[in-house]
Structure formats: C-alpha cells, structure tokens
Amino acid sequence: MGGGEGSAYTRSTPVAVEFVQPSGVPILPRPSTAEKIGNRRDLTHGFHLVHAMEDQYMEDIAQGARFDDTDDEEKDENNDNLVLADYEGDDLPTIEWNREDPQLAEGTVFQMMMDCRNAITTYCILTKNDYEVIKSEPGRFTVKCPYKRCRWRLHASTMLRSTLVQIKKNSIDHTCPPRAGAPEEKSKLAKTMWLADAMIDWMRETPSLGPTRLITKIFEKFNIKYLT
C-alpha cells in the first residue's frame, strides 16, 4: 500500500492516506481519542442506546441465521480491492457511509459488520424489497431475495488481514416487483437496532429532538409509520 520497493512505514512517521469508496464517499482518517470523547459527550442518551443494544442484536441475528458449509462467495474471499495490512488497531481509517442512501456496489467498505447489516436493511427498505439471511457469522454475512424467481444475492465479509467489512458479491439486481403497501405498512426489517442507527446523524445534528419528532422523520424518510 504505497511507497517504493523496499520502503517501510514506522509508527513515528505519520502517513497521509485517503481511500475512496466505489460510490465516491471518502474513507477518513480515524479521529483522535480526544475527538472521540468530545463527540460522544455531544450525543443524547438515545445514541448511547445503540451500543447497549448491539450485543443482543448480534445474538438475535446469529440465532435466526442458517449456516452453509461452503458457497461460491467464499472462493473469492481473498480477492479484496483494498488491503489495509499496514494499519493495526486504532490506526485503521474511519469509514463514512450515507445512512439515508447507502451504496452497496461490489468493493464498498464498511467500518464493521453492524454498519454493513444496517446499510443492507436501509437499502431494502428504500427499494421496498426484503431479504432472507443465508449466513450470519462475525466475519461473513450473506443474504438473498426471499422470492424464488429472483436471483438477487449479496455477500459481505471481512477483508484480508483487516477487520473492515467489504461487499464481495452484489452483481445481480432484483427481478421481483417491489413490495406493495400503504404508508402505514409495518416493515419487518425495521428492527430496534436499525432504527437507532438511522437516527444517529439526526441526534448529532439536533440533540434536542424528541421521540415523536424522530418517529416522524423515520416516516418521512423511509415511509414507515409503525415500527416493529
């Protein structure tokens, strides 16, 4: 990753690196510890709820998933477009993604598996499609369209020598019709963890937003009135 032949990076020599997602969204340097603390103090108690629910959400996903021993996607696990072998621990860059309109092109990178899952959920809610979990592991996540005639399938996994998560397979669009439903329709994809993540940026911008206004914004953006 950069440098002439025989060159090496050391901890004492900062290197300015900027990666760009396939969607054009930059991968920013990880903020300092002081910046992290300052940002957290600015968030309301609703934002902290995200972290409190994360472990339970991961457990629920894992229990409800069906595991396959092998699949075609795993054969391409090492064909990463971006390898961050020179970064370790806190040196890993911070990945920014659009929570209101996520891009799921092959090669797109997420900071963690939770971000990837939430992006897939948001995408399906916006396009009025559903997904069925085929594989759910700490380092792999595979979903497909529940309609038998539709060949849409997406596979994401951690990158080579990295904890970052990358979309590895998403080459076929949905061929099924979108879900039909009135605005009052309850989306089974809109779980508590997704809801909390969808509200993060709004609470950062306006910490005084109350529950009623947040639910209204969810309806305005995602056309979901009643949440599961």
mmCIF file of C-alpha atoms in Angstrom:
data_model
loop_
_atom_site.group_PDB
_atom_site.id
_atom_site.type_symbol
_atom_site.label_atom_id
_atom_site.label_comp_id
_atom_site.label_asym_id
_atom_site.label_seq_id
_atom_site.Cartn_x
_atom_site.Cartn_y
_atom_site.Cartn_z
ATOM 1 C CA MET A 1 0.000 0.000 0.000
ATOM 2 C CA GLY A 2 2.084 2.856 -1.312
ATOM 3 C CA GLY A 3 5.817 3.597 -1.239
ATOM 4 C CA GLY A 4 8.612 2.447 -3.496
ATOM 5 C CA GLU A 5 10.110 -1.001 -3.414
ATOM 6 C CA GLY A 6 11.853 -1.678 -0.150
ATOM 7 C CA SER A 7 10.184 1.232 1.665
ATOM 8 C CA ALA A 8 8.598 0.789 5.106
ATOM 9 C CA TYR A 9 6.340 2.775 7.374
ATOM 10 C CA THR A 10 7.059 3.246 11.063
ATOM 11 C CA ARG A 11 4.771 4.377 13.879
ATOM 12 C CA SER A 12 6.829 7.546 14.349
ATOM 13 C CA THR A 13 6.292 8.725 10.751
ATOM 14 C CA PRO A 14 2.647 9.731 10.082
ATOM 15 C CA VAL A 15 1.491 8.949 6.559
ATOM 16 C CA ALA A 16 -1.429 10.847 4.999
ATOM 17 C CA VAL A 17 -3.621 8.325 3.187
ATOM 18 C CA GLU A 18 -7.070 8.852 1.668
ATOM 19 C CA PHE A 19 -9.112 5.951 0.323
ATOM 20 C CA VAL A 20 -12.275 6.389 -1.713
ATOM 21 C CA GLN A 21 -15.267 4.054 -1.796
ATOM 22 C CA PRO A 22 -16.647 2.844 -5.166
ATOM 23 C CA SER A 23 -19.534 5.259 -4.506
ATOM 24 C CA GLY A 24 -17.098 8.171 -4.168
ATOM 25 C CA VAL A 25 -17.545 8.540 -0.387
ATOM 26 C CA PRO A 26 -14.119 9.140 1.234
ATOM 27 C CA ILE A 27 -12.642 6.897 3.892
ATOM 28 C CA LEU A 28 -11.470 9.375 6.510
ATOM 29 C CA PRO A 29 -8.573 9.056 8.979
ATOM 30 C CA ARG A 30 -9.668 7.721 12.348
ATOM 31 C CA PRO A 31 -10.309 10.584 14.810
ATOM 32 C CA SER A 32 -8.074 11.017 17.815
ATOM 33 C CA THR A 33 -9.063 9.768 21.254
ATOM 34 C CA ALA A 34 -9.875 13.329 22.358
ATOM 35 C CA GLU A 35 -12.129 13.833 19.347
ATOM 36 C CA LYS A 36 -13.934 10.570 20.050
ATOM 37 C CA ILE A 37 -14.589 11.592 23.644
ATOM 38 C CA GLY A 38 -15.824 15.023 22.589
ATOM 39 C CA ASN A 39 -18.193 13.563 20.022
ATOM 40 C CA ARG A 40 -19.638 11.110 22.485
ATOM 41 C CA ARG A 41 -20.342 13.829 25.033
ATOM 42 C CA ASP A 42 -22.388 15.677 22.431
ATOM 43 C CA LEU A 43 -24.781 12.787 21.869
ATOM 44 C CA THR A 44 -28.027 12.257 23.733
ATOM 45 C CA HIS A 45 -28.907 9.207 25.767
ATOM 46 C CA GLY A 46 -30.639 7.828 22.686
ATOM 47 C CA PHE A 47 -27.319 7.486 20.877
ATOM 48 C CA HIS A 48 -25.797 5.544 23.749
ATOM 49 C CA LEU A 49 -28.714 3.136 23.469
ATOM 50 C CA VAL A 50 -27.208 1.965 20.188
ATOM 51 C CA HIS A 51 -24.192 0.459 21.942
ATOM 52 C CA ALA A 52 -26.306 -1.037 24.712
ATOM 53 C CA MET A 53 -28.467 -2.936 22.215
ATOM 54 C CA GLU A 54 -25.664 -4.080 19.916
ATOM 55 C CA ASP A 55 -24.731 -7.325 21.696
ATOM 56 C CA GLN A 56 -28.341 -8.510 21.927
ATOM 57 C CA TYR A 57 -28.969 -7.640 18.291
ATOM 58 C CA MET A 58 -25.957 -9.642 17.124
ATOM 59 C CA GLU A 59 -27.096 -12.604 19.220
ATOM 60 C CA ASP A 60 -30.610 -12.500 17.742
ATOM 61 C CA ILE A 61 -29.236 -12.393 14.183
ATOM 62 C CA ALA A 62 -26.910 -15.319 14.805
ATOM 63 C CA GLN A 63 -29.658 -17.461 16.339
ATOM 64 C CA GLY A 64 -32.018 -16.869 13.435
ATOM 65 C CA ALA A 65 -29.491 -17.487 10.645
ATOM 66 C CA ARG A 66 -28.983 -20.650 8.632
ATOM 67 C CA PHE A 67 -25.358 -21.643 8.141
ATOM 68 C CA ASP A 68 -23.930 -23.191 4.979
ATOM 69 C CA ASP A 69 -20.590 -25.012 4.970
ATOM 70 C CA THR A 70 -19.369 -23.549 1.705
ATOM 71 C CA ASP A 71 -20.605 -21.238 -1.034
ATOM 72 C CA ASP A 72 -19.347 -19.615 -4.202
ATOM 73 C CA GLU A 73 -18.698 -16.285 -2.482
ATOM 74 C CA GLU A 74 -16.126 -17.768 -0.107
ATOM 75 C CA LYS A 75 -13.962 -18.808 -3.043
ATOM 76 C CA ASP A 76 -13.365 -15.113 -3.745
ATOM 77 C CA GLU A 77 -12.707 -14.100 -0.121
ATOM 78 C CA ASN A 78 -9.077 -13.116 -0.824
ATOM 79 C CA ASN A 79 -9.827 -11.011 -3.910
ATOM 80 C CA ASP A 80 -10.036 -7.754 -1.969
ATOM 81 C CA ASN A 81 -9.858 -4.441 -3.812
ATOM 82 C CA LEU A 82 -8.379 -2.809 -0.724
ATOM 83 C CA VAL A 83 -5.998 -4.412 1.767
ATOM 84 C CA LEU A 84 -5.047 -2.447 4.872
ATOM 85 C CA ALA A 85 -2.230 -4.638 6.118
ATOM 86 C CA ASP A 86 -0.170 -1.599 7.185
ATOM 87 C CA TYR A 87 -2.859 -0.494 9.629
ATOM 88 C CA GLU A 88 -3.442 -2.025 13.025
ATOM 89 C CA GLY A 89 -5.814 -1.259 15.896
ATOM 90 C CA ASP A 90 -6.512 2.467 16.225
ATOM 91 C CA ASP A 91 -4.574 3.146 13.011
ATOM 92 C CA LEU A 92 -7.425 1.802 10.888
ATOM 93 C CA PRO A 93 -9.221 4.561 8.928
ATOM 94 C CA THR A 94 -12.776 5.614 9.753
ATOM 95 C CA ILE A 95 -15.296 4.651 7.083
ATOM 96 C CA GLU A 96 -18.061 7.130 6.322
ATOM 97 C CA TRP A 97 -21.283 5.937 4.646
ATOM 98 C CA ASN A 98 -24.604 7.554 3.797
ATOM 99 C CA ARG A 99 -27.181 6.267 6.281
ATOM 100 C CA GLU A 100 -30.058 7.736 4.272
ATOM 101 C CA ASP A 101 -28.993 6.361 0.879
ATOM 102 C CA PRO A 102 -26.341 3.628 1.251
ATOM 103 C CA GLN A 103 -24.460 2.262 -1.735
ATOM 104 C CA LEU A 104 -23.889 -1.489 -1.935
ATOM 105 C CA ALA A 105 -21.701 -1.792 -5.016
ATOM 106 C CA GLU A 106 -19.120 -4.566 -5.012
ATOM 107 C CA GLY A 107 -15.993 -3.282 -3.289
ATOM 108 C CA THR A 108 -17.808 -0.917 -0.903
ATOM 109 C CA VAL A 109 -16.175 -0.969 2.555
ATOM 110 C CA PHE A 110 -17.743 -0.568 6.000
ATOM 111 C CA GLN A 111 -16.121 0.021 9.378
ATOM 112 C CA MET A 112 -17.780 -3.011 10.957
ATOM 113 C CA MET A 113 -20.287 -5.752 10.204
ATOM 114 C CA MET A 114 -23.046 -3.890 12.055
ATOM 115 C CA ASP A 115 -22.715 -0.941 9.649
ATOM 116 C CA CYS A 116 -22.902 -3.322 6.687
ATOM 117 C CA ARG A 117 -26.034 -5.021 8.021
ATOM 118 C CA ASN A 118 -27.742 -1.689 8.654
ATOM 119 C CA ALA A 119 -26.831 -0.456 5.168
ATOM 120 C CA ILE A 120 -28.355 -3.578 3.594
ATOM 121 C CA THR A 121 -31.510 -3.116 5.654
ATOM 122 C CA THR A 122 -31.804 0.557 4.674
ATOM 123 C CA TYR A 123 -31.301 -0.308 1.010
ATOM 124 C CA CYS A 124 -34.065 -2.936 1.099
ATOM 125 C CA ILE A 125 -36.451 -0.616 2.947
ATOM 126 C CA LEU A 126 -35.884 2.167 0.405
ATOM 127 C CA THR A 127 -36.302 -0.171 -2.582
ATOM 128 C CA LYS A 128 -39.268 -1.950 -0.921
ATOM 129 C CA ASN A 129 -37.559 -5.323 -1.066
ATOM 130 C CA ASP A 130 -36.972 -7.951 1.577
ATOM 131 C CA TYR A 131 -34.052 -10.247 2.257
ATOM 132 C CA GLU A 132 -33.522 -13.673 3.743
ATOM 133 C CA VAL A 133 -30.402 -14.349 5.807
ATOM 134 C CA ILE A 134 -28.430 -17.300 4.438
ATOM 135 C CA LYS A 135 -25.297 -16.929 6.539
ATOM 136 C CA SER A 136 -24.583 -14.783 9.584
ATOM 137 C CA GLU A 137 -21.177 -15.002 11.214
ATOM 138 C CA PRO A 138 -18.910 -12.399 12.849
ATOM 139 C CA GLY A 139 -16.874 -12.192 9.645
ATOM 140 C CA ARG A 140 -19.429 -13.126 6.957
ATOM 141 C CA PHE A 141 -22.952 -12.070 6.056
ATOM 142 C CA THR A 142 -24.908 -13.454 3.095
ATOM 143 C CA VAL A 143 -28.487 -12.617 2.137
ATOM 144 C CA LYS A 144 -30.770 -13.334 -0.806
ATOM 145 C CA CYS A 145 -34.191 -12.301 -2.043
ATOM 146 C CA PRO A 146 -36.930 -14.474 -0.491
ATOM 147 C CA TYR A 147 -38.735 -14.700 -3.840
ATOM 148 C CA LYS A 148 -37.674 -17.922 -5.549
ATOM 149 C CA ARG A 149 -37.592 -16.471 -9.060
ATOM 150 C CA CYS A 150 -35.405 -13.518 -8.072
ATOM 151 C CA ARG A 151 -31.638 -14.134 -8.238
ATOM 152 C CA TRP A 152 -30.549 -11.151 -6.095
ATOM 153 C CA ARG A 153 -27.894 -12.240 -3.623
ATOM 154 C CA LEU A 154 -25.381 -10.228 -1.596
ATOM 155 C CA HIS A 155 -22.305 -11.437 0.253
ATOM 156 C CA ALA A 156 -20.067 -9.380 2.553
ATOM 157 C CA SER A 157 -17.094 -10.403 4.660
ATOM 158 C CA THR A 158 -14.090 -9.036 6.492
ATOM 159 C CA MET A 159 -11.173 -8.001 4.313
ATOM 160 C CA LEU A 160 -7.855 -9.770 4.037
ATOM 161 C CA ARG A 161 -5.736 -9.022 7.137
ATOM 162 C CA SER A 162 -8.267 -6.436 8.314
ATOM 163 C CA THR A 163 -11.374 -6.058 10.463
ATOM 164 C CA LEU A 164 -13.068 -3.859 7.857
ATOM 165 C CA VAL A 165 -16.034 -5.370 6.007
ATOM 166 C CA GLN A 166 -16.378 -5.313 2.223
ATOM 167 C CA ILE A 167 -19.239 -6.091 -0.170
ATOM 168 C CA LYS A 168 -17.821 -9.015 -2.177
ATOM 169 C CA LYS A 169 -20.809 -10.088 -4.283
ATOM 170 C CA ASN A 170 -23.753 -7.976 -5.446
ATOM 171 C CA SER A 171 -23.828 -8.226 -9.212
ATOM 172 C CA ILE A 172 -27.473 -9.075 -9.933
ATOM 173 C CA ASP A 173 -30.346 -6.623 -9.429
ATOM 174 C CA HIS A 174 -33.736 -7.603 -8.066
ATOM 175 C CA THR A 175 -36.001 -9.026 -10.776
ATOM 176 C CA CYS A 176 -39.044 -9.241 -8.483
ATOM 177 C CA PRO A 177 -41.645 -6.471 -8.082
ATOM 178 C CA PRO A 178 -41.270 -4.190 -5.038
ATOM 179 C CA ARG A 179 -43.435 -4.819 -2.014
ATOM 180 C CA ALA A 180 -46.862 -3.212 -2.320
ATOM 181 C CA GLY A 181 -48.207 -1.469 0.748
ATOM 182 C CA ALA A 182 -49.714 1.633 2.236
ATOM 183 C CA PRO A 183 -47.600 4.125 4.244
ATOM 184 C CA GLU A 184 -48.927 2.525 7.435
ATOM 185 C CA GLU A 185 -47.341 -0.811 6.479
ATOM 186 C CA LYS A 186 -45.127 -2.313 9.145
ATOM 187 C CA SER A 187 -41.710 -3.288 7.767
ATOM 188 C CA LYS A 188 -40.332 -6.458 9.317
ATOM 189 C CA LEU A 189 -36.812 -5.195 8.524
ATOM 190 C CA ALA A 190 -37.140 -2.105 10.733
ATOM 191 C CA LYS A 191 -35.756 -3.626 13.919
ATOM 192 C CA THR A 192 -34.746 -1.661 17.004
ATOM 193 C CA MET A 193 -31.037 -1.688 16.199
ATOM 194 C CA TRP A 194 -31.595 -0.407 12.666
ATOM 195 C CA LEU A 195 -33.917 2.313 13.992
ATOM 196 C CA ALA A 196 -31.323 3.546 16.487
ATOM 197 C CA ASP A 197 -28.624 3.628 13.803
ATOM 198 C CA ALA A 198 -30.879 5.502 11.368
ATOM 199 C CA MET A 199 -31.403 8.226 13.980
ATOM 200 C CA ILE A 200 -27.741 8.745 14.918
ATOM 201 C CA ASP A 201 -26.956 11.575 12.496
ATOM 202 C CA TRP A 202 -30.209 13.392 13.289
ATOM 203 C CA MET A 203 -29.452 13.286 17.014
ATOM 204 C CA ARG A 204 -25.924 14.535 16.401
ATOM 205 C CA GLU A 205 -27.231 17.492 14.441
ATOM 206 C CA THR A 206 -30.141 18.266 16.805
ATOM 207 C CA PRO A 207 -29.705 16.628 20.239
ATOM 208 C CA SER A 208 -32.992 18.150 21.441
ATOM 209 C CA LEU A 209 -35.120 16.065 19.038
ATOM 210 C CA GLY A 210 -37.777 14.168 20.982
ATOM 211 C CA PRO A 211 -39.147 10.667 20.276
ATOM 212 C CA THR A 212 -42.230 11.956 18.455
ATOM 213 C CA ARG A 213 -40.196 14.048 16.019
ATOM 214 C CA LEU A 214 -37.721 11.209 15.450
ATOM 215 C CA ILE A 215 -40.504 8.780 14.563
ATOM 216 C CA THR A 216 -41.968 11.401 12.227
ATOM 217 C CA LYS A 217 -38.614 11.774 10.457
ATOM 218 C CA ILE A 218 -38.380 7.993 10.065
ATOM 219 C CA PHE A 219 -41.787 8.020 8.401
ATOM 220 C CA GLU A 220 -40.873 10.958 6.152
ATOM 221 C CA LYS A 221 -37.632 9.363 5.001
ATOM 222 C CA PHE A 222 -38.419 5.658 4.913
ATOM 223 C CA ASN A 223 -42.236 5.599 4.666
ATOM 224 C CA ILE A 224 -42.524 3.515 7.835
ATOM 225 C CA LYS A 225 -45.167 4.585 10.303
ATOM 226 C CA TYR A 226 -45.348 1.713 12.721
ATOM 227 C CA LEU A 227 -42.104 0.025 13.720
ATOM 228 C CA THR A 228 -41.509 -3.481 14.973
#
